[in-house]
Every structure is written in C-alpha cells, then in structure tokens.
Coordinates of C-alpha atoms in Angstrom, one line a residue:
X1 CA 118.0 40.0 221.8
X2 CA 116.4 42.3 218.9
X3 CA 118.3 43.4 216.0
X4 CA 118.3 47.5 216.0
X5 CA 116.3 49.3 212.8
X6 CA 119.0 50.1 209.9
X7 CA 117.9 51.4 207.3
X8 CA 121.1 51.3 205.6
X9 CA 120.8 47.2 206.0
X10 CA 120.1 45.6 202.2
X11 CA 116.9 44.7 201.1
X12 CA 117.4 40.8 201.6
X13 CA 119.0 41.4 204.8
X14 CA 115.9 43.2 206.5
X15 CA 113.4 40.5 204.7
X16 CA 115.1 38.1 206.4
X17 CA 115.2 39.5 210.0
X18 CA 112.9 42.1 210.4
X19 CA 109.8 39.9 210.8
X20 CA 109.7 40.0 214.8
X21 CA 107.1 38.3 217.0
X22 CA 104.9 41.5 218.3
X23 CA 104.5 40.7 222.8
X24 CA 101.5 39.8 223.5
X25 CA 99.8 40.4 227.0
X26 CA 96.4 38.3 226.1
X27 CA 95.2 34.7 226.3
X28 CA 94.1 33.4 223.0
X29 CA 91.4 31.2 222.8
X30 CA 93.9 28.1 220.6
X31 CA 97.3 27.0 221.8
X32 CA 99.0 29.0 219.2
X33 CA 101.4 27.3 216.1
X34 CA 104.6 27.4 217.0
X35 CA 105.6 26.6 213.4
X36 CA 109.8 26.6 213.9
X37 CA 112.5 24.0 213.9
X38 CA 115.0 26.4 215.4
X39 CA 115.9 29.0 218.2
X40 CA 117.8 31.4 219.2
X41 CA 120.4 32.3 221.8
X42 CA 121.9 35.5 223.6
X43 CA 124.7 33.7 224.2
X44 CA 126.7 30.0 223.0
X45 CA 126.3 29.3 227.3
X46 CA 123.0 29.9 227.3
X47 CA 122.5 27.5 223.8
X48 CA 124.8 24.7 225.8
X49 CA 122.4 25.1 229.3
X50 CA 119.4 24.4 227.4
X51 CA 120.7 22.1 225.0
X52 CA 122.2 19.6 227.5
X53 CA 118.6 20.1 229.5
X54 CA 120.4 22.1 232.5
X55 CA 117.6 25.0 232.4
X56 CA 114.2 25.4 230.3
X57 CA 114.3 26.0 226.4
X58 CA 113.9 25.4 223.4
X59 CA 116.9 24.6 220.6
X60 CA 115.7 22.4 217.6
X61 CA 112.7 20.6 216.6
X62 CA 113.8 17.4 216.0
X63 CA 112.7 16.1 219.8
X64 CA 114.4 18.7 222.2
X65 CA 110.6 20.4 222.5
X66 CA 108.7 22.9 221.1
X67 CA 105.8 24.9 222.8
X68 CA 102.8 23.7 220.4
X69 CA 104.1 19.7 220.7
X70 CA 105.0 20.1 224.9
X71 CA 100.7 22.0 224.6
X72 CA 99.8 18.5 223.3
X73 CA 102.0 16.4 225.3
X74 CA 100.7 18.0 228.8
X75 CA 97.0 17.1 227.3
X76 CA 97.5 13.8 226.3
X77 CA 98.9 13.4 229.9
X78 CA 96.0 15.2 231.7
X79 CA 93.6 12.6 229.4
X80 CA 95.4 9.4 230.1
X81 CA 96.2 10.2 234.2
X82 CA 99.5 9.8 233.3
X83 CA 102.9 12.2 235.2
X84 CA 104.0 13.0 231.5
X85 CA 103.8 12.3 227.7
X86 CA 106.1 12.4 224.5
X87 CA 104.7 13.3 221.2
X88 CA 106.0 10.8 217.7
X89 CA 106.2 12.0 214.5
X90 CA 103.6 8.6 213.8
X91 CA 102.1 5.6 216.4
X92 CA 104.6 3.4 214.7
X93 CA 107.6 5.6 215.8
X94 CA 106.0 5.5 219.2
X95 CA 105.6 2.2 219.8
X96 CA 109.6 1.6 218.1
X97 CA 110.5 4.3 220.5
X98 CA 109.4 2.1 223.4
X99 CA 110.5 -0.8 222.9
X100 CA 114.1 0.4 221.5
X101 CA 114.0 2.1 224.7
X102 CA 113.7 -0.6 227.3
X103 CA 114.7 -3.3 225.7
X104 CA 118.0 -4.3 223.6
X105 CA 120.4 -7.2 222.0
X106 CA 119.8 -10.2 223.9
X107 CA 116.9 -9.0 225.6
X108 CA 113.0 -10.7 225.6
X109 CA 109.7 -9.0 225.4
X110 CA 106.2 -10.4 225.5
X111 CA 103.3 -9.5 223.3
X112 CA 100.0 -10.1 222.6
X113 CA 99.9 -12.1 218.7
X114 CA 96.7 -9.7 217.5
X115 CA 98.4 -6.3 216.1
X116 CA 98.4 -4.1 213.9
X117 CA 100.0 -5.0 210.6
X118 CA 102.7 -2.5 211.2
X119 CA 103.3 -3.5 215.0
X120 CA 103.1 -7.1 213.5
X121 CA 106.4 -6.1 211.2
X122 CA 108.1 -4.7 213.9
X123 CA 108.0 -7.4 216.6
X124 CA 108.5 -10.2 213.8
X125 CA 110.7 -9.2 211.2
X126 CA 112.1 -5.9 212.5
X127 CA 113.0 -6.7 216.4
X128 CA 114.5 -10.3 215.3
X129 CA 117.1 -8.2 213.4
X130 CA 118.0 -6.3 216.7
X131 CA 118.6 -9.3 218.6
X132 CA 115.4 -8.9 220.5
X133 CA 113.2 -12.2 220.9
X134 CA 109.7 -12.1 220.9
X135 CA 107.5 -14.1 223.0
X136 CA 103.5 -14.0 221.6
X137 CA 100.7 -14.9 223.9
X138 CA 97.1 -14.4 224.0
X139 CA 96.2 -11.7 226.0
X140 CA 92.9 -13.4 226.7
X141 CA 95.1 -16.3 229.0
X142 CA 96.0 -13.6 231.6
X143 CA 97.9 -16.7 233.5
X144 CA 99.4 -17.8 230.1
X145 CA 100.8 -14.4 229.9
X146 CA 102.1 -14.5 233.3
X147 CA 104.0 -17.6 233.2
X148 CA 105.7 -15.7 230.1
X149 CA 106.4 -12.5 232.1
X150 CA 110.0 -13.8 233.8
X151 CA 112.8 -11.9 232.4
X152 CA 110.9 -9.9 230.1
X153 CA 111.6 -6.2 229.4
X154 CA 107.7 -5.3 228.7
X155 CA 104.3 -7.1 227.6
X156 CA 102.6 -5.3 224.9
X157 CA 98.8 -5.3 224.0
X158 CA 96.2 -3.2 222.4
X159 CA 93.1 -2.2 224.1
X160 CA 90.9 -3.0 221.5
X161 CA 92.5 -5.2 218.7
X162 CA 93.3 -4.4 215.0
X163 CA 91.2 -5.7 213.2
X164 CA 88.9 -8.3 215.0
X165 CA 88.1 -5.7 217.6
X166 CA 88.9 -8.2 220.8
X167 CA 88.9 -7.0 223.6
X168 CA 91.5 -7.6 225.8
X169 CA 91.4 -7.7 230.2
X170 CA 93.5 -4.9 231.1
X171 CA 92.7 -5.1 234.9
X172 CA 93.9 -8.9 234.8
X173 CA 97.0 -8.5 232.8
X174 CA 98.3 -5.1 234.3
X175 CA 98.1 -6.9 237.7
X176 CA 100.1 -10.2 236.2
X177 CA 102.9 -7.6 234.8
X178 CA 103.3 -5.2 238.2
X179 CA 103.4 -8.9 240.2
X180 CA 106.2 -9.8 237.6
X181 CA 107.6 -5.9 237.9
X182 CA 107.5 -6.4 234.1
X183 CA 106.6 -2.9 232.3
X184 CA 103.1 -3.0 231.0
X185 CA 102.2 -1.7 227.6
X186 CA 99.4 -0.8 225.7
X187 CA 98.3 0.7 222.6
X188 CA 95.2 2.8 223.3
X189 CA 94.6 3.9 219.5
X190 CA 91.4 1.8 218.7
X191 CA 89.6 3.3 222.5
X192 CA 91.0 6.6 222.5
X193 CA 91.8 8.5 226.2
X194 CA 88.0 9.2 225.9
X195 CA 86.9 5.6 226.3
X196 CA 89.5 3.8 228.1
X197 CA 92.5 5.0 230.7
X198 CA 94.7 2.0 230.8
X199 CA 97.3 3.4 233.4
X200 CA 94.1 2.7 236.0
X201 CA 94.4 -0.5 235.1
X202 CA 98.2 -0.3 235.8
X203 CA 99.4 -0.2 232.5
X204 CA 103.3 2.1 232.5
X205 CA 103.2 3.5 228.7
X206 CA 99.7 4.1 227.0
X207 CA 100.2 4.4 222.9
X208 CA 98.3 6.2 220.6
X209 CA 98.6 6.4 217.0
X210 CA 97.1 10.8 217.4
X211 CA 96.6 10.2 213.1
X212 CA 93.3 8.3 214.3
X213 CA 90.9 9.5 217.1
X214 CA 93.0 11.9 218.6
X215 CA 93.1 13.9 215.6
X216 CA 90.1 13.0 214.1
X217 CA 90.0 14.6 210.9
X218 CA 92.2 12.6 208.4
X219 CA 94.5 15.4 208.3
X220 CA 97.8 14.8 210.5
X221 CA 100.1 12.3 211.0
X222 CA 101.3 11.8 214.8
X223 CA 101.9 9.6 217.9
X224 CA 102.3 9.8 221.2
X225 CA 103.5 7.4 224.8
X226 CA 101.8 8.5 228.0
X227 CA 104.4 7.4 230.8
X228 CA 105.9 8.7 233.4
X229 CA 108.3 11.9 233.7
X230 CA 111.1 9.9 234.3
X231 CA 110.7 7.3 231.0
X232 CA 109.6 10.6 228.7
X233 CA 113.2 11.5 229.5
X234 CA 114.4 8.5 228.2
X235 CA 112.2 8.7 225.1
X236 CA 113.1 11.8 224.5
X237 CA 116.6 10.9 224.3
X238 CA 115.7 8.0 221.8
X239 CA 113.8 9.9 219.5
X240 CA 116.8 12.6 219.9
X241 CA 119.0 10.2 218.7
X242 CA 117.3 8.4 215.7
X243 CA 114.4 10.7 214.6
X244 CA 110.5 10.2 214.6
X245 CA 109.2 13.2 216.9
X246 CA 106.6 15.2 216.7
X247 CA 106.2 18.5 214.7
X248 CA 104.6 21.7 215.4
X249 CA 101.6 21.8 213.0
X250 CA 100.8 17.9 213.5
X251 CA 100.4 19.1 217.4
X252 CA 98.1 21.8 216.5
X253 CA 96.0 19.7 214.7
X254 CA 95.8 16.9 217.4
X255 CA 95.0 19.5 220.1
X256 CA 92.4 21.0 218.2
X257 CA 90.8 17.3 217.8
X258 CA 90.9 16.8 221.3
X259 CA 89.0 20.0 221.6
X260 CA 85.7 17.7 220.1
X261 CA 87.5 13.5 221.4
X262 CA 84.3 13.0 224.0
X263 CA 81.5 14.5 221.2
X264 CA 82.9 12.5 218.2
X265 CA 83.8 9.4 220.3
X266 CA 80.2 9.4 221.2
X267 CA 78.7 9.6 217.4
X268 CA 81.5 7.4 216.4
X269 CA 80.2 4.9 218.9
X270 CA 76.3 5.3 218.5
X271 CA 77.0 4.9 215.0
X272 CA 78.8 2.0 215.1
X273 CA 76.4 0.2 217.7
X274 CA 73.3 0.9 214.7
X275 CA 75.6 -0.4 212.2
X276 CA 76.9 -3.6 214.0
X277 CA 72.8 -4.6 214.8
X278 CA 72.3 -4.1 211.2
X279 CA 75.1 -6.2 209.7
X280 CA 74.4 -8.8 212.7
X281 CA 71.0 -9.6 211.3
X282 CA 72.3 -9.2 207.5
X283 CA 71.8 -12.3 205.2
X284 CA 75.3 -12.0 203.7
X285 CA 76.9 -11.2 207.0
X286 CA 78.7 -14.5 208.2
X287 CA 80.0 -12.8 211.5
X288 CA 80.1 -9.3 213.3
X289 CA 82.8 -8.2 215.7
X290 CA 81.9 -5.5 217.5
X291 CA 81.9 -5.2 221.6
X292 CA 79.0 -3.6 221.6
X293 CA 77.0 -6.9 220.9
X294 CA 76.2 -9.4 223.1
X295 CA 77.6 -12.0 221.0
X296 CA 80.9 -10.7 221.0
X297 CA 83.1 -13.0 223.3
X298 CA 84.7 -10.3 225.2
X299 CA 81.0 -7.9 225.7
X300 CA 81.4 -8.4 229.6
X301 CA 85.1 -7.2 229.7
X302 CA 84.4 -4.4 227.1
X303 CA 81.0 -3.2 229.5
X304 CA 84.0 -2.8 232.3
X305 CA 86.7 -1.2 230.4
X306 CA 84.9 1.0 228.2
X307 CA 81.7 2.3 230.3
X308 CA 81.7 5.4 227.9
X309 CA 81.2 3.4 224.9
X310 CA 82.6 0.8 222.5
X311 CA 83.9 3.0 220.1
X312 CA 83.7 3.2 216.4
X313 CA 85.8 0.5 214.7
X314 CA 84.1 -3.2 214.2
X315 CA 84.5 -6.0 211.9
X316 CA 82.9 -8.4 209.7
X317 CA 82.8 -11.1 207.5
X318 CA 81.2 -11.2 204.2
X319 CA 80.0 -14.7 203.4
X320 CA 81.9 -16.6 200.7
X321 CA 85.2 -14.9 201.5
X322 CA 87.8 -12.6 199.6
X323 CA 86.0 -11.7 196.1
X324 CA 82.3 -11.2 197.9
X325 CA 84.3 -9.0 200.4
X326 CA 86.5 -7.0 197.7
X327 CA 82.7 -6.7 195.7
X328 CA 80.9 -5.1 198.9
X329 CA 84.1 -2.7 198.9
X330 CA 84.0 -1.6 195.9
X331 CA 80.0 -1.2 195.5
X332 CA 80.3 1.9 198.7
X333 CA 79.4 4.9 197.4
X334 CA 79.0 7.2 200.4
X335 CA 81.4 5.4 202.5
X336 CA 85.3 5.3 201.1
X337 CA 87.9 2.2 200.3
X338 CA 90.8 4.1 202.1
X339 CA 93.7 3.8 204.8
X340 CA 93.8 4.8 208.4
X341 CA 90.8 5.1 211.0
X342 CA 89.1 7.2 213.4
X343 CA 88.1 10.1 211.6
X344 CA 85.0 11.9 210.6
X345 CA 84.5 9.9 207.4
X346 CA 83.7 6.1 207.3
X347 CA 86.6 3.9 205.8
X348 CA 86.9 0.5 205.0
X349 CA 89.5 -1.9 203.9
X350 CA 89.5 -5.7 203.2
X351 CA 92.1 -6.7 206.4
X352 CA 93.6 -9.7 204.2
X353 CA 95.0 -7.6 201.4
X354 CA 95.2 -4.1 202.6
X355 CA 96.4 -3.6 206.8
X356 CA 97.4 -6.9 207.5
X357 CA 99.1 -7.6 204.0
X358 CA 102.7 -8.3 205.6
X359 CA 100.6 -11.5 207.8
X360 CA 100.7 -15.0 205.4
X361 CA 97.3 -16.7 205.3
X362 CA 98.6 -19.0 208.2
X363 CA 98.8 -16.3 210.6
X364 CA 96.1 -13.9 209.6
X365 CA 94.0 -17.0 210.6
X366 CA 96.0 -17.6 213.6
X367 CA 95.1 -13.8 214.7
X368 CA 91.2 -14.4 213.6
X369 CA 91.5 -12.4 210.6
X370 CA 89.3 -14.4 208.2
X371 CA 89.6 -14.0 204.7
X372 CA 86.7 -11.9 204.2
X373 CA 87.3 -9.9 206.9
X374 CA 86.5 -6.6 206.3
X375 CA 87.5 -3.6 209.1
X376 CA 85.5 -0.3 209.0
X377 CA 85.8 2.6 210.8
X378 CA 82.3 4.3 211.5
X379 CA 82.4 8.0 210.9
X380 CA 80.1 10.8 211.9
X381 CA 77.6 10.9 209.0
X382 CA 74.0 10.0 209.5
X383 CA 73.3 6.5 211.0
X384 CA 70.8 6.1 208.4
X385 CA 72.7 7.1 205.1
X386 CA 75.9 4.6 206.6
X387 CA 73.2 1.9 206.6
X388 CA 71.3 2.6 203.1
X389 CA 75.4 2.3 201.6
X390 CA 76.3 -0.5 203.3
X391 CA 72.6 -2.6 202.5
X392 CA 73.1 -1.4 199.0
X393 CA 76.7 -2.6 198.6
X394 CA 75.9 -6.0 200.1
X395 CA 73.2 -6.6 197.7
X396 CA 75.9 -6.4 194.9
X397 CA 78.6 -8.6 197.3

C-alpha cells in the first residue's frame, strides 16, 4: 500500500512519508542494508498472520527477522553445514540464549572448565542464580565427560580454548554426547566456520562470537548459533522474549567479512605460525601455546580438526610473571593493548587482569592461565614488522 501524491499534505507530513523504496528489477552485487526496526501492514490480519509466524514477514526487529540478519543467518548456516542459524546481538547473548533455552530450574549441564571469561561468569555466577547446576570437566578426558553426561541438558566446549589455545577432541566428545543423547555444544569463535565445522563432528549448536573472525574488522558487535531449523525456532522465541538479537547493520557488516573469512583466516594463520616459532625460541619466552607447534600437547588433534590451518590466536608466557608481562604490553608500538580478537589488527591483553579478570588466582591456574600469560591475536600486517614489535618489546620486558 502507497500513500497517493497530495500536494495539499503539510510539509512535515510529506517528509515523513514520501520517501518510498523505488522497485528494483536487478541483482546487486551486496546483500543490501535493511536498516529498519519496523514494518508495515495492509491490513491488522495480515500484521497478526505474520506476527504469530502463520505466513512469511517481517514485523519488528527485535528477533521476529529482518532481511539483512535472515542474509547472514542463511550464510552462517551454509558455512557451518548446519539446517539453519539465528543471529545475537553479541556471542555472549548466544551462548545465554542456548542454554536458557534447553535447560531451566533444577536442571544440570556439563561444561568444559577452560572459557572465556564471560562464559566463565555465566556458567558460575550467573546460571547458579537460575537454579541451573554446573558440572565442569575437562574436555581432554572424553570418558570423564561421559560419565558426566547422564541427565544433563547439554555439554559445552570451545573448539580452541580462551586463552591457552587447547585444543579440544571434537570427534571423541560429540560421539560421548549423541551416545548419552545429550545436546552437544560448541563455541566455534577462536576456529571460525573457515577452519573448523564442528556439526561433522556431531556437535547440535555451533557458537560464534561474529564480533571476531566472522566480522573481521573491529567494527560490529554480533553472535550467532548454527542449529537446526527446529531449535532456531526455539531460539528465536527466547531472544523474542528477553532481547539480545541481531541488528540490521551488525549483519551487513558480518556478511561483508565473510566475503574475505578463508583469505584472512589464512594470513591470520601464516602469521601466527611465524610468530609462535619466534617467541618459541625467545629468551624471555617461558612457554608458547600455539597448535601449530609440535610442542603443543594437543598438535595431533589440532592437525585433524583444523586441516586448513591453526588459526590466528596463541599464547605465551613471559618469564618472571605479571610485571615483565604488563612491561612487554606496554613497550608494543605497532601492535595494540586492546579488547576483542580476530580482526585485521594484532591485539594483546595480559589474560590475568584484563579477559579472565572475573577468574581468582586459584582458578585461572586451575584453567592454565599463568600469571604472565599473555593472549594475542595475530592480525594481517607484515609477518616481519609483528616480529620487529614484539623482539623490541621483549627486550624492555
């Protein structure tokens, strides 16, 4: 329905409705910005059909769909092999989505102890408050996990672990949770759909924080679960109810960084490779995580799981612990102190203070997160110049 020319309308009246979306008959080369939280309707049956999901449409942008976020989801899906896939407004409201979703009061879910900081909030201090227990178990005892898997709603796990980089056995423990008809879980962020497809491995939701690889440019926040149709229905209905989807312009931008996931994911790995050999054989280097070195206790699973490359995030620890470690930090020139991950510029962060600040000393060291443990995410610049910065700030550690 148009609104007929009237030129005896007022002024503010035709500036506010006369702007009209001109047909278009072509393909454009970019999913185009669908940059609106509302639509509307010929008629208040056709607002309740689409509303209550009875036909196709769109009503409101707080989770009932939009065409820019449902362009993203549909990619994300085709990337992970997955039926379907529901776009967050962050990876933290994803993975809070999930869980909310298939589990409640006086429920159990299992998970794997080495998280995120913000995952590490939200399964101790956050679920507890829900009435959901927590069961943690290392993800590298496939059998351990198993013998947790009775009863539980879902078993959770990252692909490549925040901060340390482990690596965890996705074929092993997605077999354990279909044999315990347990919903499998994993957060994908760290590997990206380039390097890893964890619903191979038989894992039900794959998580991605889309603020790191996905988008790839330090520019959007986002998330996103890769499931199956029928559980994006019920995610859609959670995020429906308490907020946290995705919005037009954050989809834009994650699409557009797919466009470039297997080019970057491929300088992001090189680079990181050249930088873990260097700080391997460093002086001042006490330890290098990275699964891209044969020392790394988890090299054989990672040369299975990720034949594409071992991506861009590593580890180390500076020898002497936290003030050497803040000192290298703060030497960087090229190379910035900053949040976040997987984007074009390198970032690094001192895990102990900054990402994993809500962990006490007893459990950082519990996870493996030593107190001069410093996380970096290799960006795209010249191998050479991220070497120079990082041999020049050690000097000064």
């Amino acid at each position: 329905m148009t609104m007929p020319e009237d030129p005896k309308r007022g002024f503010a009246t035709r500036a506010v409705h006369g702007g009209r979306t001109p047909p278009v008959e072509q393909t454009p080369s970019s999913v185009p910005l669908y940059q609106t939280s509302t639509w509307r309707f010929d008629t208040s049956e056709d607002y309740a059909e689409v509303i209550n999901f009875r036909r196709p449409g769109y009503v409101y942008g707080r989770g009932y769909g939009n065409p820019t976020v449902e362009a993203f989801e549909s990619l994300m899906a085709d990337l992970e092999g997955t039926e379907a896939a529901y776009g967050f407004g962050s990876g933290m409201a994803a993975i809070h989505a999930v869980v909310t979703t298939l589990a409640e009061t006086g429920d159990r879910v299992v998970s794997s102890p080495e998280l995120y900081g913000g995952a590490y909030s939200l399964f101790h201090h956050v679920l507890p408050r829900y009435g959901i227990e927590v069961t943690f178990v290392s993800p590298h005892d496939p059998d351990a996990v198993a013998e947790a898997l009775p009863g539980a709603k879902l078993f959770h796990v990252e692909t490549i672990a925040n901060p340390n980089v482990t690596v965890a056995d996705l074929a092993a423990l997605g077999e354990r949770c279909r044999t315990a008809g347990v919903p499998a879980v994993v957060d994908n962020t760290f590997a990206s759909p380039y390097l890893c497809n964890p619903a191979g491995f038989g894992f039900d939701v794959v998580l991605h924080s889309a603020t790191k690889y996905v988008g790839g440019h330090h520019d959007l926040i986002g998330g996103v679960a890769c499931t199956t149709g029928e559980l994006r229905n019920r995610l859609r209905k959670t995020a429906i109810d308490v907020g946290g989807a995705m919005q037009p312009l954050d989809a834009w931008l994650a699409i557009r960084g797919l466009i470039t996931l297997e080019l970057r994911m491929q300088r992001h790995s090189s680079n990181a490779q050249a930088l873990g050999e260097f700080l391997e054989g460093h002086a001042k280097v006490e330890r290098v995580h990275y699964p891209g070195l044969a020392s790394h206790p988890h090299h054989e699973v990672a040369k299975r799981e990720l034949p594409r490359g071992f991506g861009g995030m590593l580890a180390f620890e500076v020898e002497g612990g936290v003030d050497p470690a803040v000192r290298f930090c703060d030497a960087l020139e090229l190379s910035w102190v900053g949040t976040s991950l997987g984007g074009h510029k390198t970032l690094v962060g001192h895990a102990a203070s900054t990402t994993h600040r809500q962990m006490d000393t007893e459990a950082r060291r519990a996870a493996g997160i030593g107190d001069g443990l410093i996380r970096v995410s290799v960006g795209l610049e010249d191998p050479d110049d991220i070497l120079e910065d990082f041999d020049r700030a050690l000097e000064k550690a």
